[in-house]
Amino acid sequence: ESERRGETFVTRKITRGIANVALGLEKCIYMGNLDALRDWGHAKDYVRMQWMMLQQREAEDFVIATGKQYSVRDFITWSAAELGIELEFSGRGVDEIGTVVSVDQTRAPEINIGDVIIRVDPRYFRPAEVDTLLGDPSKAREKLGWVPTISAREMCAEMVANDLLEA
């Protein structure tokens, strides 16, 4: 993941959407499964690992992953927090919403307390949804000494900053 990720991928949909909502370009972001768990890592870390793999005398398979898992809801919460927005989630399933409970209007001038800026829309549920994706990078850590250096939260902050500038 990075700010170069395509806009149809969930991470960019979230960071771009939050930036647009903060500036009044959109009213609400419509999402699918907020409970889906993903192992998100930064492209810079993954490319560094690919380079390390290519330096080996013998070719081997390695899993490129962080070994840490977060929900789509977590990523939304982090993205909002980057712009001074605190959300409260309520409801379940297709009735779940994300409501603004506090906002720094110097950073998100078009948002008010009580605004519903996240809604679940069944159109965004995947027919073959994988609820949980988690990689085990232990072989890369042990054999190559590779560990990710950019956290998912730091990656999210970078993506939000970029999408805010674009908005």
Short mmCIF file of N, CA and C in Angstrom, two decimals:
data_model
loop_
_atom_site.label_atom_id
_atom_site.label_comp_id
_atom_site.label_asym_id
_atom_site.label_seq_id
_atom_site.Cartn_x
_atom_site.Cartn_y
_atom_site.Cartn_z
N GLU A 1 0.83 -1.17 0.00
CA GLU A 1 0.00 0.00 0.00
C GLU A 1 0.88 1.24 0.00
N SER A 2 0.36 2.31 -0.61
CA SER A 2 1.00 3.62 -0.57
C SER A 2 0.04 4.61 -1.21
N GLU A 3 0.47 5.86 -1.25
CA GLU A 3 -0.37 6.88 -1.88
C GLU A 3 -0.52 6.67 -3.39
N ARG A 4 0.26 5.76 -3.95
CA ARG A 4 0.15 5.46 -5.38
C ARG A 4 -0.84 4.33 -5.68
N ARG A 5 -1.38 3.73 -4.64
CA ARG A 5 -2.33 2.63 -4.80
C ARG A 5 -3.54 3.13 -5.58
N GLY A 6 -4.11 2.28 -6.41
CA GLY A 6 -5.27 2.67 -7.20
C GLY A 6 -6.45 3.07 -6.32
N GLU A 7 -7.24 3.99 -6.81
CA GLU A 7 -8.35 4.55 -6.03
C GLU A 7 -9.48 3.57 -5.78
N THR A 8 -9.49 2.44 -6.47
CA THR A 8 -10.55 1.45 -6.23
C THR A 8 -10.18 0.48 -5.11
N PHE A 9 -8.93 0.51 -4.64
CA PHE A 9 -8.53 -0.33 -3.52
C PHE A 9 -9.04 0.31 -2.23
N VAL A 10 -9.43 -0.51 -1.27
CA VAL A 10 -10.13 -0.01 -0.10
C VAL A 10 -9.32 1.03 0.66
N THR A 11 -8.02 0.87 0.77
CA THR A 11 -7.23 1.85 1.53
C THR A 11 -7.30 3.22 0.89
N ARG A 12 -7.13 3.29 -0.41
CA ARG A 12 -7.20 4.58 -1.11
C ARG A 12 -8.63 5.11 -1.14
N LYS A 13 -9.61 4.22 -1.26
CA LYS A 13 -10.99 4.67 -1.22
C LYS A 13 -11.25 5.39 0.11
N ILE A 14 -10.72 4.84 1.19
CA ILE A 14 -10.92 5.42 2.51
C ILE A 14 -10.18 6.75 2.63
N THR A 15 -8.87 6.77 2.34
CA THR A 15 -8.09 7.99 2.55
C THR A 15 -8.55 9.11 1.62
N ARG A 16 -8.86 8.77 0.42
CA ARG A 16 -9.35 9.77 -0.54
C ARG A 16 -10.73 10.26 -0.11
N GLY A 17 -11.59 9.32 0.30
CA GLY A 17 -12.94 9.70 0.72
C GLY A 17 -12.94 10.59 1.94
N ILE A 18 -12.13 10.26 2.95
CA ILE A 18 -12.06 11.07 4.17
C ILE A 18 -11.57 12.48 3.83
N ALA A 19 -10.56 12.58 2.99
CA ALA A 19 -10.05 13.90 2.57
C ALA A 19 -11.15 14.69 1.85
N ASN A 20 -11.87 14.03 0.97
CA ASN A 20 -12.94 14.71 0.23
C ASN A 20 -14.08 15.15 1.15
N VAL A 21 -14.44 14.32 2.10
CA VAL A 21 -15.49 14.67 3.06
C VAL A 21 -15.04 15.85 3.90
N ALA A 22 -13.80 15.83 4.36
CA ALA A 22 -13.28 16.92 5.20
C ALA A 22 -13.36 18.27 4.50
N LEU A 23 -13.21 18.25 3.17
CA LEU A 23 -13.23 19.49 2.40
C LEU A 23 -14.58 19.77 1.74
N GLY A 24 -15.58 18.95 2.03
CA GLY A 24 -16.92 19.18 1.50
C GLY A 24 -17.12 18.72 0.07
N LEU A 25 -16.22 17.93 -0.47
CA LEU A 25 -16.35 17.44 -1.85
C LEU A 25 -17.25 16.21 -1.93
N GLU A 26 -17.41 15.52 -0.81
CA GLU A 26 -18.32 14.38 -0.67
C GLU A 26 -18.99 14.52 0.68
N LYS A 27 -20.16 13.91 0.83
CA LYS A 27 -20.87 13.96 2.12
C LYS A 27 -20.62 12.71 2.94
N CYS A 28 -20.42 11.56 2.26
CA CYS A 28 -20.38 10.29 2.96
C CYS A 28 -19.57 9.29 2.13
N ILE A 29 -18.93 8.35 2.83
CA ILE A 29 -18.21 7.27 2.16
C ILE A 29 -19.03 6.00 2.35
N TYR A 30 -19.27 5.29 1.27
CA TYR A 30 -20.04 4.04 1.31
C TYR A 30 -19.07 2.87 1.21
N MET A 31 -19.15 1.99 2.19
CA MET A 31 -18.20 0.89 2.32
C MET A 31 -18.91 -0.45 2.32
N GLY A 32 -18.13 -1.51 2.20
CA GLY A 32 -18.62 -2.88 2.32
C GLY A 32 -18.38 -3.40 3.72
N ASN A 33 -17.70 -4.52 3.83
CA ASN A 33 -17.48 -5.20 5.10
C ASN A 33 -16.45 -4.46 5.96
N LEU A 34 -16.92 -3.80 7.01
CA LEU A 34 -16.03 -3.05 7.90
C LEU A 34 -15.23 -3.98 8.82
N ASP A 35 -15.68 -5.22 8.94
CA ASP A 35 -15.01 -6.18 9.82
C ASP A 35 -13.90 -6.97 9.12
N ALA A 36 -13.75 -6.81 7.81
CA ALA A 36 -12.69 -7.54 7.09
C ALA A 36 -11.34 -7.17 7.68
N LEU A 37 -10.51 -8.18 7.90
CA LEU A 37 -9.18 -8.00 8.48
C LEU A 37 -8.12 -8.17 7.41
N ARG A 38 -7.16 -7.24 7.40
CA ARG A 38 -6.12 -7.27 6.39
C ARG A 38 -4.75 -7.06 7.02
N ASP A 39 -3.74 -7.58 6.34
CA ASP A 39 -2.34 -7.42 6.71
C ASP A 39 -1.77 -6.39 5.73
N TRP A 40 -1.89 -5.11 6.11
CA TRP A 40 -1.44 -4.03 5.23
C TRP A 40 -0.01 -3.65 5.53
N GLY A 41 0.79 -3.54 4.48
CA GLY A 41 2.17 -3.08 4.63
C GLY A 41 2.49 -2.05 3.57
N HIS A 42 3.51 -1.26 3.84
CA HIS A 42 3.90 -0.19 2.93
C HIS A 42 4.71 -0.74 1.76
N ALA A 43 4.43 -0.22 0.58
CA ALA A 43 5.14 -0.64 -0.64
C ALA A 43 6.65 -0.49 -0.50
N LYS A 44 7.11 0.56 0.19
CA LYS A 44 8.56 0.76 0.35
C LYS A 44 9.19 -0.42 1.10
N ASP A 45 8.52 -0.87 2.15
CA ASP A 45 9.03 -2.03 2.90
C ASP A 45 9.03 -3.28 2.04
N TYR A 46 7.98 -3.45 1.24
CA TYR A 46 7.86 -4.66 0.43
C TYR A 46 8.89 -4.68 -0.70
N VAL A 47 9.16 -3.53 -1.28
CA VAL A 47 10.18 -3.47 -2.34
C VAL A 47 11.57 -3.74 -1.74
N ARG A 48 11.81 -3.21 -0.54
CA ARG A 48 13.09 -3.48 0.14
C ARG A 48 13.25 -4.99 0.36
N MET A 49 12.17 -5.65 0.75
CA MET A 49 12.27 -7.10 0.95
C MET A 49 12.50 -7.82 -0.37
N GLN A 50 11.85 -7.38 -1.43
CA GLN A 50 12.08 -7.99 -2.74
C GLN A 50 13.55 -7.87 -3.13
N TRP A 51 14.13 -6.71 -2.89
CA TRP A 51 15.54 -6.51 -3.19
C TRP A 51 16.40 -7.48 -2.37
N MET A 52 16.09 -7.62 -1.07
CA MET A 52 16.84 -8.54 -0.21
C MET A 52 16.72 -9.97 -0.71
N MET A 53 15.55 -10.35 -1.20
CA MET A 53 15.36 -11.70 -1.74
C MET A 53 16.27 -11.92 -2.95
N LEU A 54 16.38 -10.89 -3.77
CA LEU A 54 17.17 -11.00 -4.99
C LEU A 54 18.68 -11.04 -4.72
N GLN A 55 19.10 -10.69 -3.53
CA GLN A 55 20.52 -10.71 -3.19
C GLN A 55 20.99 -12.09 -2.74
N GLN A 56 20.06 -13.03 -2.57
CA GLN A 56 20.40 -14.37 -2.08
C GLN A 56 21.04 -15.19 -3.20
N ARG A 57 21.98 -16.06 -2.81
CA ARG A 57 22.64 -16.95 -3.79
C ARG A 57 21.66 -17.93 -4.39
N GLU A 58 20.78 -18.47 -3.55
CA GLU A 58 19.81 -19.47 -3.98
C GLU A 58 18.41 -18.85 -3.90
N ALA A 59 17.65 -19.06 -4.94
CA ALA A 59 16.28 -18.55 -4.95
C ALA A 59 15.44 -19.32 -3.93
N GLU A 60 14.63 -18.60 -3.18
CA GLU A 60 13.71 -19.19 -2.21
C GLU A 60 12.42 -18.40 -2.22
N ASP A 61 11.38 -19.04 -1.72
CA ASP A 61 10.11 -18.35 -1.57
C ASP A 61 10.03 -17.73 -0.18
N PHE A 62 9.56 -16.50 -0.13
CA PHE A 62 9.34 -15.79 1.13
C PHE A 62 7.96 -15.16 1.10
N VAL A 63 7.36 -15.03 2.25
CA VAL A 63 6.09 -14.34 2.37
C VAL A 63 6.40 -12.88 2.70
N ILE A 64 5.88 -11.99 1.88
CA ILE A 64 6.04 -10.56 2.13
C ILE A 64 4.76 -10.09 2.80
N ALA A 65 4.87 -9.82 4.09
CA ALA A 65 3.72 -9.41 4.90
C ALA A 65 4.24 -8.78 6.18
N THR A 66 3.36 -8.14 6.92
CA THR A 66 3.78 -7.54 8.19
C THR A 66 3.57 -8.49 9.36
N GLY A 67 2.64 -9.43 9.22
CA GLY A 67 2.29 -10.30 10.33
C GLY A 67 1.34 -9.64 11.32
N LYS A 68 0.84 -8.46 10.96
CA LYS A 68 -0.11 -7.74 11.81
C LYS A 68 -1.38 -7.49 11.02
N GLN A 69 -2.49 -7.52 11.72
CA GLN A 69 -3.79 -7.47 11.05
C GLN A 69 -4.65 -6.36 11.65
N TYR A 70 -5.35 -5.65 10.77
CA TYR A 70 -6.25 -4.57 11.20
C TYR A 70 -7.52 -4.64 10.38
N SER A 71 -8.59 -4.12 10.94
CA SER A 71 -9.88 -4.13 10.23
C SER A 71 -10.02 -2.90 9.32
N VAL A 72 -10.93 -3.00 8.40
CA VAL A 72 -11.27 -1.85 7.56
C VAL A 72 -11.74 -0.71 8.46
N ARG A 73 -12.49 -1.02 9.50
CA ARG A 73 -12.97 -0.01 10.44
C ARG A 73 -11.79 0.71 11.10
N ASP A 74 -10.73 -0.06 11.48
CA ASP A 74 -9.53 0.56 12.04
C ASP A 74 -8.93 1.57 11.07
N PHE A 75 -8.82 1.18 9.82
CA PHE A 75 -8.21 2.05 8.82
C PHE A 75 -9.04 3.32 8.63
N ILE A 76 -10.35 3.18 8.68
CA ILE A 76 -11.23 4.36 8.60
C ILE A 76 -11.00 5.27 9.80
N THR A 77 -10.93 4.68 10.99
CA THR A 77 -10.74 5.44 12.22
C THR A 77 -9.41 6.20 12.18
N TRP A 78 -8.34 5.53 11.74
CA TRP A 78 -7.04 6.19 11.64
C TRP A 78 -7.08 7.34 10.64
N SER A 79 -7.71 7.09 9.49
CA SER A 79 -7.78 8.12 8.44
C SER A 79 -8.51 9.35 8.94
N ALA A 80 -9.61 9.14 9.61
CA ALA A 80 -10.38 10.26 10.16
C ALA A 80 -9.56 11.01 11.20
N ALA A 81 -8.88 10.28 12.07
CA ALA A 81 -8.08 10.91 13.13
C ALA A 81 -6.99 11.80 12.56
N GLU A 82 -6.45 11.44 11.40
CA GLU A 82 -5.42 12.26 10.76
C GLU A 82 -5.93 13.65 10.42
N LEU A 83 -7.24 13.78 10.28
CA LEU A 83 -7.83 15.09 9.95
C LEU A 83 -8.62 15.66 11.13
N GLY A 84 -8.33 15.13 12.33
CA GLY A 84 -8.97 15.66 13.52
C GLY A 84 -10.42 15.26 13.69
N ILE A 85 -10.79 14.13 13.10
CA ILE A 85 -12.17 13.66 13.17
C ILE A 85 -12.23 12.41 14.04
N GLU A 86 -13.08 12.43 15.04
CA GLU A 86 -13.31 11.24 15.86
C GLU A 86 -14.66 10.67 15.49
N LEU A 87 -14.68 9.39 15.19
CA LEU A 87 -15.91 8.72 14.77
C LEU A 87 -16.40 7.77 15.85
N GLU A 88 -17.70 7.58 15.86
CA GLU A 88 -18.32 6.53 16.68
C GLU A 88 -19.12 5.66 15.73
N PHE A 89 -18.90 4.37 15.81
CA PHE A 89 -19.63 3.44 14.96
C PHE A 89 -20.81 2.88 15.74
N SER A 90 -21.95 2.78 15.08
CA SER A 90 -23.14 2.22 15.71
C SER A 90 -23.92 1.42 14.67
N GLY A 91 -24.80 0.57 15.16
CA GLY A 91 -25.54 -0.30 14.25
C GLY A 91 -24.73 -1.53 13.91
N ARG A 92 -25.35 -2.41 13.15
CA ARG A 92 -24.68 -3.66 12.76
C ARG A 92 -24.94 -3.95 11.30
N GLY A 93 -24.00 -4.64 10.69
CA GLY A 93 -24.19 -5.06 9.30
C GLY A 93 -24.47 -3.88 8.38
N VAL A 94 -25.48 -4.02 7.54
CA VAL A 94 -25.78 -2.96 6.57
C VAL A 94 -26.32 -1.70 7.22
N ASP A 95 -26.69 -1.79 8.50
CA ASP A 95 -27.20 -0.62 9.23
C ASP A 95 -26.11 0.11 10.02
N GLU A 96 -24.86 -0.34 9.90
CA GLU A 96 -23.78 0.32 10.63
C GLU A 96 -23.46 1.67 9.99
N ILE A 97 -23.21 2.65 10.85
CA ILE A 97 -22.83 3.99 10.39
C ILE A 97 -21.66 4.49 11.23
N GLY A 98 -20.94 5.44 10.67
CA GLY A 98 -19.88 6.14 11.39
C GLY A 98 -20.29 7.59 11.54
N THR A 99 -20.46 8.03 12.79
CA THR A 99 -20.93 9.37 13.09
C THR A 99 -19.80 10.18 13.72
N VAL A 100 -19.70 11.44 13.35
CA VAL A 100 -18.69 12.34 13.90
C VAL A 100 -19.07 12.71 15.32
N VAL A 101 -18.17 12.43 16.28
CA VAL A 101 -18.43 12.81 17.68
C VAL A 101 -17.56 13.99 18.11
N SER A 102 -16.46 14.23 17.41
CA SER A 102 -15.69 15.45 17.61
C SER A 102 -14.91 15.73 16.33
N VAL A 103 -14.60 17.01 16.14
CA VAL A 103 -13.89 17.40 14.92
C VAL A 103 -13.09 18.67 15.16
N ASP A 104 -11.89 18.69 14.60
CA ASP A 104 -11.06 19.89 14.57
C ASP A 104 -11.39 20.58 13.25
N GLN A 105 -12.21 21.61 13.31
CA GLN A 105 -12.69 22.22 12.07
C GLN A 105 -11.63 23.02 11.33
N THR A 106 -10.48 23.23 11.94
CA THR A 106 -9.39 23.85 11.19
C THR A 106 -8.80 22.85 10.20
N ARG A 107 -8.94 21.54 10.51
CA ARG A 107 -8.41 20.50 9.63
C ARG A 107 -9.49 19.86 8.78
N ALA A 108 -10.73 19.91 9.23
CA ALA A 108 -11.86 19.33 8.49
C ALA A 108 -13.01 20.35 8.54
N PRO A 109 -12.86 21.43 7.77
CA PRO A 109 -13.79 22.56 7.89
C PRO A 109 -15.24 22.29 7.48
N GLU A 110 -15.47 21.25 6.72
CA GLU A 110 -16.83 21.00 6.22
C GLU A 110 -17.55 19.90 6.98
N ILE A 111 -17.00 19.49 8.11
CA ILE A 111 -17.61 18.42 8.90
C ILE A 111 -18.10 18.99 10.22
N ASN A 112 -19.26 18.50 10.67
CA ASN A 112 -19.83 18.92 11.94
C ASN A 112 -20.10 17.71 12.82
N ILE A 113 -20.12 17.94 14.12
CA ILE A 113 -20.50 16.88 15.05
C ILE A 113 -21.90 16.40 14.69
N GLY A 114 -22.08 15.10 14.67
CA GLY A 114 -23.37 14.50 14.33
C GLY A 114 -23.49 14.08 12.87
N ASP A 115 -22.58 14.54 12.02
CA ASP A 115 -22.61 14.13 10.61
C ASP A 115 -22.32 12.63 10.51
N VAL A 116 -23.08 11.95 9.69
CA VAL A 116 -22.83 10.54 9.38
C VAL A 116 -21.99 10.55 8.11
N ILE A 117 -20.72 10.13 8.26
CA ILE A 117 -19.83 10.19 7.10
C ILE A 117 -19.41 8.80 6.60
N ILE A 118 -19.84 7.76 7.31
CA ILE A 118 -19.56 6.39 6.87
C ILE A 118 -20.87 5.61 6.90
N ARG A 119 -21.17 4.95 5.80
CA ARG A 119 -22.33 4.06 5.72
C ARG A 119 -21.92 2.77 5.02
N VAL A 120 -22.60 1.70 5.38
CA VAL A 120 -22.37 0.41 4.73
C VAL A 120 -23.38 0.27 3.60
N ASP A 121 -22.90 -0.16 2.46
CA ASP A 121 -23.75 -0.37 1.30
C ASP A 121 -23.51 -1.79 0.79
N PRO A 122 -24.55 -2.62 0.74
CA PRO A 122 -24.38 -4.01 0.30
C PRO A 122 -23.78 -4.15 -1.10
N ARG A 123 -23.86 -3.12 -1.92
CA ARG A 123 -23.26 -3.18 -3.25
C ARG A 123 -21.75 -3.40 -3.18
N TYR A 124 -21.15 -3.04 -2.04
CA TYR A 124 -19.71 -3.17 -1.91
C TYR A 124 -19.27 -4.44 -1.19
N PHE A 125 -20.21 -5.31 -0.89
CA PHE A 125 -19.83 -6.62 -0.35
C PHE A 125 -19.31 -7.45 -1.51
N ARG A 126 -18.24 -8.17 -1.28
CA ARG A 126 -17.67 -9.02 -2.32
C ARG A 126 -18.32 -10.39 -2.24
N PRO A 127 -18.70 -10.95 -3.37
CA PRO A 127 -19.32 -12.28 -3.35
C PRO A 127 -18.40 -13.35 -2.77
N ALA A 128 -17.11 -13.21 -3.00
CA ALA A 128 -16.15 -14.19 -2.50
C ALA A 128 -15.25 -13.53 -1.45
N GLU A 129 -15.87 -12.81 -0.53
CA GLU A 129 -15.12 -12.07 0.50
C GLU A 129 -14.25 -13.00 1.33
N VAL A 130 -13.02 -12.61 1.50
CA VAL A 130 -12.12 -13.28 2.42
C VAL A 130 -12.12 -12.42 3.67
N ASP A 131 -12.61 -12.96 4.77
CA ASP A 131 -12.77 -12.17 5.99
C ASP A 131 -11.45 -11.80 6.64
N THR A 132 -10.44 -12.65 6.46
CA THR A 132 -9.18 -12.40 7.14
C THR A 132 -8.00 -12.76 6.25
N LEU A 133 -7.06 -11.83 6.12
CA LEU A 133 -5.82 -12.07 5.40
C LEU A 133 -4.67 -11.70 6.33
N LEU A 134 -3.79 -12.67 6.57
CA LEU A 134 -2.66 -12.45 7.46
C LEU A 134 -1.49 -13.27 6.98
N GLY A 135 -0.37 -12.62 6.72
CA GLY A 135 0.83 -13.31 6.27
C GLY A 135 1.78 -13.58 7.42
N ASP A 136 2.63 -14.57 7.24
CA ASP A 136 3.64 -14.91 8.24
C ASP A 136 5.03 -14.62 7.67
N PRO A 137 5.61 -13.48 8.02
CA PRO A 137 6.91 -13.10 7.47
C PRO A 137 8.10 -13.63 8.28
N SER A 138 7.88 -14.62 9.14
CA SER A 138 8.95 -15.07 10.04
C SER A 138 10.18 -15.59 9.29
N LYS A 139 9.99 -16.26 8.16
CA LYS A 139 11.14 -16.75 7.40
C LYS A 139 11.98 -15.57 6.89
N ALA A 140 11.33 -14.53 6.44
CA ALA A 140 12.05 -13.34 5.95
C ALA A 140 12.81 -12.67 7.10
N ARG A 141 12.21 -12.64 8.26
CA ARG A 141 12.87 -12.05 9.44
C ARG A 141 14.09 -12.89 9.82
N GLU A 142 13.92 -14.20 9.86
CA GLU A 142 14.99 -15.09 10.30
C GLU A 142 16.13 -15.20 9.29
N LYS A 143 15.78 -15.37 8.01
CA LYS A 143 16.82 -15.61 6.99
C LYS A 143 17.40 -14.33 6.39
N LEU A 144 16.58 -13.29 6.29
CA LEU A 144 17.03 -12.06 5.63
C LEU A 144 17.23 -10.90 6.61
N GLY A 145 16.69 -11.04 7.80
CA GLY A 145 16.75 -9.93 8.76
C GLY A 145 15.77 -8.82 8.44
N TRP A 146 14.77 -9.13 7.61
CA TRP A 146 13.80 -8.12 7.18
C TRP A 146 12.70 -7.95 8.22
N VAL A 147 12.43 -6.71 8.54
CA VAL A 147 11.25 -6.35 9.32
C VAL A 147 10.70 -5.07 8.73
N PRO A 148 9.38 -4.93 8.71
CA PRO A 148 8.82 -3.67 8.18
C PRO A 148 9.22 -2.50 9.07
N THR A 149 9.47 -1.36 8.46
CA THR A 149 9.88 -0.16 9.20
C THR A 149 8.78 0.88 9.26
N ILE A 150 7.76 0.73 8.46
CA ILE A 150 6.65 1.71 8.41
C ILE A 150 5.40 1.00 8.89
N SER A 151 4.82 1.49 9.97
CA SER A 151 3.61 0.87 10.52
C SER A 151 2.40 1.15 9.62
N ALA A 152 1.38 0.36 9.80
CA ALA A 152 0.14 0.58 9.04
C ALA A 152 -0.43 1.96 9.35
N ARG A 153 -0.34 2.38 10.58
CA ARG A 153 -0.85 3.70 10.98
C ARG A 153 -0.04 4.82 10.32
N GLU A 154 1.29 4.68 10.26
CA GLU A 154 2.13 5.67 9.59
C GLU A 154 1.84 5.71 8.09
N MET A 155 1.64 4.54 7.51
CA MET A 155 1.31 4.45 6.10
C MET A 155 -0.01 5.16 5.82
N CYS A 156 -0.99 4.94 6.69
CA CYS A 156 -2.29 5.58 6.56
C CYS A 156 -2.14 7.10 6.61
N ALA A 157 -1.35 7.60 7.55
CA ALA A 157 -1.14 9.05 7.69
C ALA A 157 -0.54 9.63 6.41
N GLU A 158 0.42 8.92 5.83
CA GLU A 158 1.06 9.37 4.58
C GLU A 158 0.02 9.43 3.46
N MET A 159 -0.83 8.41 3.38
CA MET A 159 -1.84 8.35 2.33
C MET A 159 -2.88 9.46 2.49
N VAL A 160 -3.31 9.72 3.73
CA VAL A 160 -4.29 10.78 3.97
C VAL A 160 -3.70 12.13 3.59
N ALA A 161 -2.47 12.39 4.00
CA ALA A 161 -1.82 13.68 3.67
C ALA A 161 -1.76 13.88 2.17
N ASN A 162 -1.40 12.84 1.44
CA ASN A 162 -1.35 12.93 -0.01
C ASN A 162 -2.73 13.19 -0.61
N ASP A 163 -3.73 12.48 -0.14
CA ASP A 163 -5.07 12.63 -0.71
C ASP A 163 -5.69 13.97 -0.33
N LEU A 164 -5.32 14.51 0.83
CA LEU A 164 -5.79 15.84 1.20
C LEU A 164 -5.23 16.88 0.24
N LEU A 165 -3.94 16.77 -0.09
CA LEU A 165 -3.33 17.68 -1.06
C LEU A 165 -4.01 17.56 -2.43
N GLU A 166 -4.29 16.32 -2.84
CA GLU A 166 -4.96 16.13 -4.14
C GLU A 166 -6.36 16.69 -4.14
N ALA A 167 -7.06 16.58 -3.02
CA ALA A 167 -8.44 17.10 -2.93
C ALA A 167 -8.43 18.62 -2.98
#
